């Protein structure tokens, strides 16, 4: 495993992967038709790389292995940016090699992939020494592509490189500016999920309340879709956790401060519940017979993923609410119901593994936290382990102690 460290503005960026839950709000078009092509002549090498990358983004690739559907619309804008950034070119080269090997089951021991990935990290590290290049959208995109390569290579390694945390620092150095074009907007929208989930699980991403507010809503397009609503809810939780822990350290609840945090959490929970209801209705209304064949799997997997992540957000908010005001029967029953629903959705999504259902592995962790009985937790845990083995090749991070540590964190018991 590569143990490289990236430096930027005299700060060490420890790059580590966090899987991307990438919610979308509706059926996706055949994006192969809208991939942006290079506007000028490329060298033979870059021309071949562009063609190979466009092939990787094809909608004809099985959803179980498809890059575009699983990792975001910003990928369609990359071919026209080849030749602009050495770090981006090297990251694309590594991703093409990794994805090709991944699809045929010849990845982990493939020396070509590891060599190209090592070069991609080295070139990115060099570019991050240049303040102008480090703040460019191309460098941020290179970090995202390297995280996908790491995901495909070995997401469970003890030496995982924190790409998400590095990307968060790059974003912070940019000052959370308004995206300059659709490419940056799509890139930021995609990056929001990994950064939020990493901030939920660790304390290595530290934004101020003002920075979190800017990050949540900066130029990310329509905010009225159900997917955007629950994503806004979960994006508000890292800052909410920080403020709640600070309040509990200062005083014994109840206090005016903790009461205001309870009201804020309940408001987020209400919005999330509305999103859950809408997404559930969409899944129930899904009709494979009337859906075009080329969109059938994509739309079904999308409904499962979006609802699963919204339910997970609801369980998370209930954990925070329990930490602030104490556990109630109402909270337990609601979280238990949502846990059962996630379990059912995850069973339906197994046919889209590994990539097309990877987000459900995250959802099952929240389902475990929401389960009301030992039997329910055991059932969820068994499916979670199966997901980890199929999607990640490892059960690292899903032991009882790991899950309990996660639950205690969200219930504010690690203050």
XYZ file of C-alpha atoms in Angstrom:
415
model
C 0.000 0.000 0.000
C 1.203 3.463 -0.796
C 1.879 5.684 2.168
C 2.257 9.109 0.589
C 1.635 12.428 2.296
C 0.495 15.505 0.459
C 1.615 18.970 1.515
C -0.255 22.174 0.822
C 0.576 25.568 2.315
C 2.801 23.837 4.907
C -0.063 21.674 6.121
C -0.030 17.885 5.837
C -3.026 16.472 4.034
C -3.632 12.888 5.146
C -5.773 11.527 2.359
C -8.266 8.836 3.328
C -11.237 7.477 1.437
C -14.817 7.906 2.507
C -17.375 6.300 0.253
C -19.528 8.566 -1.691
C -23.278 8.465 -1.107
C -24.402 10.360 -4.160
C -28.077 11.005 -4.068
C -29.903 12.202 -7.129
C -33.483 13.248 -7.421
C -34.811 11.683 -10.604
C -34.182 9.411 -13.586
C -30.937 10.058 -15.375
C -30.578 10.613 -19.125
C -28.112 8.756 -21.273
C -25.203 10.916 -20.224
C -22.888 9.410 -22.807
C -24.562 11.841 -25.206
C -23.582 14.882 -23.142
C -19.936 14.111 -22.353
C -17.935 17.248 -23.100
C -15.241 16.595 -25.699
C -11.880 18.420 -25.929
C -12.228 21.723 -27.779
C -8.712 21.644 -29.236
C -6.206 19.143 -30.579
C -4.666 16.760 -28.038
C -1.427 14.842 -28.233
C -1.719 11.230 -29.316
C -1.336 10.069 -25.736
C -3.996 12.394 -24.345
C -6.312 11.661 -27.269
C -6.097 7.936 -26.494
C -6.621 8.631 -22.801
C -9.676 10.768 -23.564
C -11.194 8.004 -25.694
C -10.507 5.386 -23.035
C -12.068 7.543 -20.329
C -15.175 8.245 -22.405
C -15.512 4.490 -22.886
C -15.401 4.022 -19.084
C -18.290 6.470 -18.740
C -20.501 4.594 -21.191
C -24.055 3.933 -20.052
C -23.682 0.504 -21.621
C -21.469 -0.551 -18.716
C -23.411 -2.627 -16.184
C -24.642 -0.474 -13.285
C -22.741 -2.784 -10.935
C -19.521 -1.398 -12.382
C -20.557 1.935 -13.862
C -18.507 5.018 -13.004
C -20.809 7.778 -14.192
C -23.968 6.729 -12.368
C -22.144 5.856 -9.168
C -19.704 8.762 -8.872
C -21.264 11.870 -10.362
C -22.040 14.097 -13.326
C -18.787 16.042 -13.023
C -17.059 13.112 -14.768
C -18.678 14.116 -18.069
C -16.751 17.410 -18.078
C -13.317 15.865 -17.593
C -12.414 14.897 -21.207
C -12.494 18.536 -22.329
C -10.100 19.440 -19.482
C -7.376 16.934 -20.333
C -4.086 18.639 -21.072
C -4.851 21.490 -18.633
C -3.597 19.888 -15.410
C -0.878 17.253 -15.053
C -2.476 16.040 -11.817
C -5.846 15.569 -13.497
C -4.299 13.806 -16.501
C -2.436 11.373 -14.229
C -5.544 10.734 -12.101
C -7.624 9.959 -15.202
C -4.913 7.580 -16.435
C -4.922 5.758 -13.092
C -8.713 5.591 -12.977
C -9.011 4.176 -16.503
C -6.516 1.438 -15.635
C -8.127 0.687 -12.267
C -11.674 0.573 -13.612
C -10.728 -1.666 -16.541
C -9.007 -4.119 -14.184
C -11.860 -3.908 -11.664
C -14.440 -4.897 -14.270
C -12.565 -8.110 -15.103
C -11.547 -8.960 -11.534
C -7.831 -8.317 -12.061
C -7.159 -5.327 -9.865
C -5.430 -5.762 -6.497
C -2.367 -7.572 -7.866
C -2.183 -5.554 -11.088
C 1.226 -3.783 -11.115
C 0.213 -1.393 -13.909
C -2.649 0.010 -11.838
C -0.524 0.466 -8.733
C 2.230 2.138 -10.744
C -0.182 4.587 -12.353
C -1.871 5.297 -9.040
C 1.522 5.965 -7.429
C 2.357 8.388 -10.236
C -1.033 10.117 -9.902
C -0.426 10.726 -6.201
C 3.092 11.972 -6.844
C 2.006 14.429 -9.551
C -0.850 15.704 -7.384
C 1.500 16.207 -4.461
C 3.758 18.268 -6.718
C 0.845 20.413 -7.940
C -0.326 21.061 -4.387
C 2.982 22.833 -3.725
C 1.802 25.504 -6.164
C -0.837 27.678 -4.483
C -2.534 28.593 -7.758
C -2.726 24.999 -8.991
C -3.792 23.753 -5.558
C -6.835 26.032 -5.614
C -7.920 25.018 -9.100
C -10.984 22.903 -9.796
C -8.753 20.485 -11.723
C -6.671 19.711 -8.613
C -9.823 19.190 -6.558
C -11.135 16.905 -9.284
C -7.848 14.961 -9.297
C -8.278 14.326 -5.565
C -11.780 12.970 -6.217
C -10.581 10.662 -9.008
C -7.743 9.339 -6.848
C -10.277 8.567 -4.143
C -12.234 6.434 -6.628
C -9.043 4.573 -7.559
C -8.376 3.945 -3.864
C -11.935 2.736 -3.443
C -11.512 0.253 -6.273
C -8.068 -0.889 -5.133
C -8.376 -1.399 -1.403
C -10.940 0.585 0.579
C -10.351 -1.373 3.787
C -6.589 -0.922 4.137
C -5.131 0.418 7.382
C -3.052 2.810 5.281
C -5.939 4.377 3.402
C -5.115 7.856 2.220
C -7.501 10.554 3.257
C -8.497 12.051 -0.075
C -11.727 13.421 1.359
C -9.973 15.266 4.140
C -7.457 16.651 1.674
C -10.279 17.819 -0.584
C -11.960 19.503 2.379
C -8.793 21.478 3.115
C -8.470 22.471 -0.524
C -12.059 23.704 -0.475
C -11.387 25.648 2.707
C -8.347 27.308 1.127
C -10.513 28.336 -1.842
C -12.823 30.151 0.549
C -16.032 28.280 -0.473
C -16.386 30.539 -3.486
C -19.359 30.315 -5.810
C -18.773 27.663 -8.524
C -17.588 29.333 -11.714
C -19.257 26.885 -14.113
C -21.363 23.723 -14.260
C -18.287 21.523 -13.900
C -17.361 23.088 -10.570
C -20.997 23.024 -9.477
C -21.305 19.295 -10.206
C -17.945 18.635 -8.591
C -18.906 20.458 -5.400
C -22.293 18.760 -5.310
C -20.619 15.356 -5.558
C -17.953 16.195 -3.000
C -20.485 17.337 -0.423
C -21.529 13.761 0.410
C -18.057 12.330 1.187
C -16.999 15.402 3.158
C -20.140 15.346 5.292
C -19.912 11.623 6.040
C -16.229 11.901 6.898
C -16.960 14.829 9.215
C -19.675 12.752 10.892
C -17.336 9.856 11.587
C -14.156 11.699 12.586
C -12.998 15.036 13.956
C -10.391 15.512 11.235
C -12.569 17.843 9.184
C -13.104 21.024 11.139
C -15.226 23.810 9.644
C -16.693 26.730 11.525
C -20.478 27.134 11.610
C -20.181 29.829 8.969
C -18.067 27.570 6.747
C -20.526 24.689 7.081
C -23.419 26.967 6.119
C -21.483 28.185 3.100
C -20.487 24.645 2.129
C -24.043 23.323 2.375
C -25.679 25.831 0.079
C -22.999 27.285 -2.173
C -24.294 27.217 -5.736
C -25.523 23.655 -5.687
C -28.578 24.085 -7.854
C -32.239 23.315 -7.013
C -32.772 22.797 -3.290
C -36.425 21.746 -3.373
C -36.026 18.131 -4.474
C -36.475 15.402 -1.824
C -32.862 14.284 -2.281
C -31.572 17.831 -1.808
C -33.730 18.233 1.294
C -32.350 15.225 3.157
C -28.820 16.016 1.980
C -29.180 19.524 3.407
C -30.360 17.939 6.661
C -27.410 15.579 7.017
C -24.982 18.297 5.893
C -26.114 20.362 8.878
C -25.356 17.585 11.381
C -21.528 17.859 11.713
C -21.837 21.461 12.908
C -24.843 20.531 15.049
C -22.785 17.785 16.715
C -19.928 20.184 17.446
C -22.219 22.776 19.002
C -24.197 20.177 20.961
C -21.071 18.644 22.473
C -19.788 22.081 23.399
C -23.114 22.923 25.068
C -23.193 19.676 27.060
C -19.668 20.269 28.310
C -20.555 23.728 29.581
C -23.747 22.951 31.439
C -26.064 20.253 32.640
C -29.221 20.019 30.504
C -31.828 21.261 30.348
C -30.713 24.794 29.561
C -31.801 27.473 27.146
C -28.840 26.577 24.944
C -29.574 22.850 24.755
C -33.274 23.533 24.293
C -32.525 25.636 21.222
C -30.409 22.764 19.866
C -33.305 20.371 20.458
C -35.620 22.643 18.478
C -33.066 22.871 15.670
C -32.728 19.072 15.563
C -36.489 18.578 15.520
C -36.792 21.063 12.651
C -34.210 19.114 10.626
C -35.968 15.868 11.499
C -39.295 17.238 10.290
C -37.775 18.209 6.938
C -36.095 14.821 6.652
C -39.343 13.002 7.420
C -41.082 14.912 4.634
C -38.307 13.893 2.250
C -38.612 10.255 3.374
C -42.348 10.232 2.635
C -41.855 11.645 -0.868
C -39.013 9.256 -1.717
C -41.016 6.304 -0.391
C -43.944 7.271 -2.615
C -41.630 7.445 -5.624
C -40.290 3.961 -4.952
C -43.801 2.584 -4.522
C -44.845 4.221 -7.801
C -41.885 2.762 -9.696
C -43.112 0.534 -12.525
C -40.419 -1.466 -14.352
C -42.797 -2.336 -17.186
C -43.423 1.294 -18.142
C -39.782 2.301 -17.611
C -37.475 2.249 -20.656
C -35.229 -0.805 -20.515
C -32.012 1.248 -20.527
C -33.168 3.169 -17.435
C -34.835 0.334 -15.530
C -31.943 -0.715 -13.270
C -30.680 2.842 -12.882
C -34.024 4.213 -11.746
C -34.746 1.333 -9.365
C -31.288 1.527 -7.788
C -31.656 5.298 -7.521
C -34.952 5.011 -5.625
C -33.495 2.416 -3.258
C -30.366 4.436 -2.591
C -32.102 7.787 -2.126
C -34.692 6.414 0.286
C -32.088 4.392 2.183
C -29.889 7.432 2.730
C -32.844 9.599 3.760
C -33.914 6.969 6.312
C -30.333 6.819 7.590
C -30.378 10.582 8.053
C -33.587 10.265 10.058
C -32.021 7.668 12.378
C -28.944 9.882 12.767
C -31.063 12.883 13.769
C -33.007 10.745 16.243
C -29.698 9.711 17.831
C -28.702 13.359 18.234
C -32.131 14.209 19.636
C -31.829 11.364 22.152
C -28.475 12.720 23.242
C -29.940 16.163 23.824
C -33.242 15.380 25.508
C -33.110 11.688 26.393
C -34.476 8.627 24.639
C -38.253 8.331 24.291
C -40.550 5.541 23.112
C -41.504 7.690 20.143
C -37.878 8.021 18.995
C -37.171 4.306 19.509
C -40.236 3.196 17.578
C -39.569 5.562 14.685
C -35.913 4.571 14.393
C -36.825 0.886 14.643
C -39.329 1.225 11.809
C -36.792 3.045 9.649
C -34.187 0.399 10.469
C -36.493 -2.363 9.245
C -37.162 -0.418 6.075
C -33.443 0.025 5.350
C -32.935 -3.725 5.832
C -35.654 -4.454 3.281
C -34.272 -1.931 0.777
C -30.781 -3.348 1.162
C -32.028 -6.846 0.382
C -33.612 -5.534 -2.815
C -30.419 -3.723 -3.785
C -28.089 -6.735 -3.564
C -28.351 -7.346 -7.309
C -26.701 -3.965 -7.974
C -23.547 -4.730 -5.984
C -20.695 -3.939 -5.846
C -20.719 -0.284 -6.977
C -24.418 0.175 -7.701
C -25.421 -0.632 -4.119
C -22.336 0.396 -2.152
C -24.210 3.220 -0.404
C -26.544 0.657 1.167
C -23.622 -0.606 3.228
C -23.490 2.825 4.874
C -27.257 2.736 5.395
C -27.029 -0.618 7.154
C -24.720 0.895 9.777
C -27.421 3.394 10.624
C -30.020 0.616 10.520
C -27.992 -1.211 13.175
C -28.063 1.909 15.370
C -31.826 2.206 14.960
C -32.660 -1.447 15.579
C -34.782 -1.916 18.715
C -33.858 -5.474 19.676
C -30.849 -7.782 19.748
C -32.464 -10.006 17.115
C -32.999 -7.052 14.781
C -29.410 -5.884 15.255
C -28.112 -9.392 14.585
C -30.115 -9.595 11.360
C -28.878 -6.194 10.178
C -25.310 -6.999 11.159
C -25.331 -10.215 9.136
C -26.458 -8.379 6.008
C -23.959 -5.569 6.681
C -21.095 -8.059 6.846
C -22.269 -9.631 3.599
C -22.340 -6.201 1.953
C -18.849 -5.373 3.160
C -17.443 -8.640 1.849
C -19.069 -8.222 -1.569
C -18.502 -4.482 -2.013
C -15.273 -3.934 -0.100
C -13.694 -7.356 0.334
C -13.367 -6.789 4.083
C -15.400 -6.496 7.272
C -13.144 -3.836 8.755
C -15.116 -1.223 10.679
C -18.292 -3.272 11.187
C -17.475 -5.061 14.418
C -19.761 -4.546 17.411
C -17.269 -2.185 19.060
C -17.023 -0.086 15.876
C -20.778 0.245 15.535
C -21.242 1.052 19.223
C -18.551 3.725 19.022
C -20.380 5.264 16.087
C -23.718 5.207 17.911
C -22.240 6.731 21.066
C -20.731 9.529 18.981
C -24.083 10.450 17.452
C -25.877 10.203 20.788
C -23.360 12.679 22.252
C -22.080 10.108 24.740
C -18.431 10.665 23.841
C -18.397 14.206 25.235
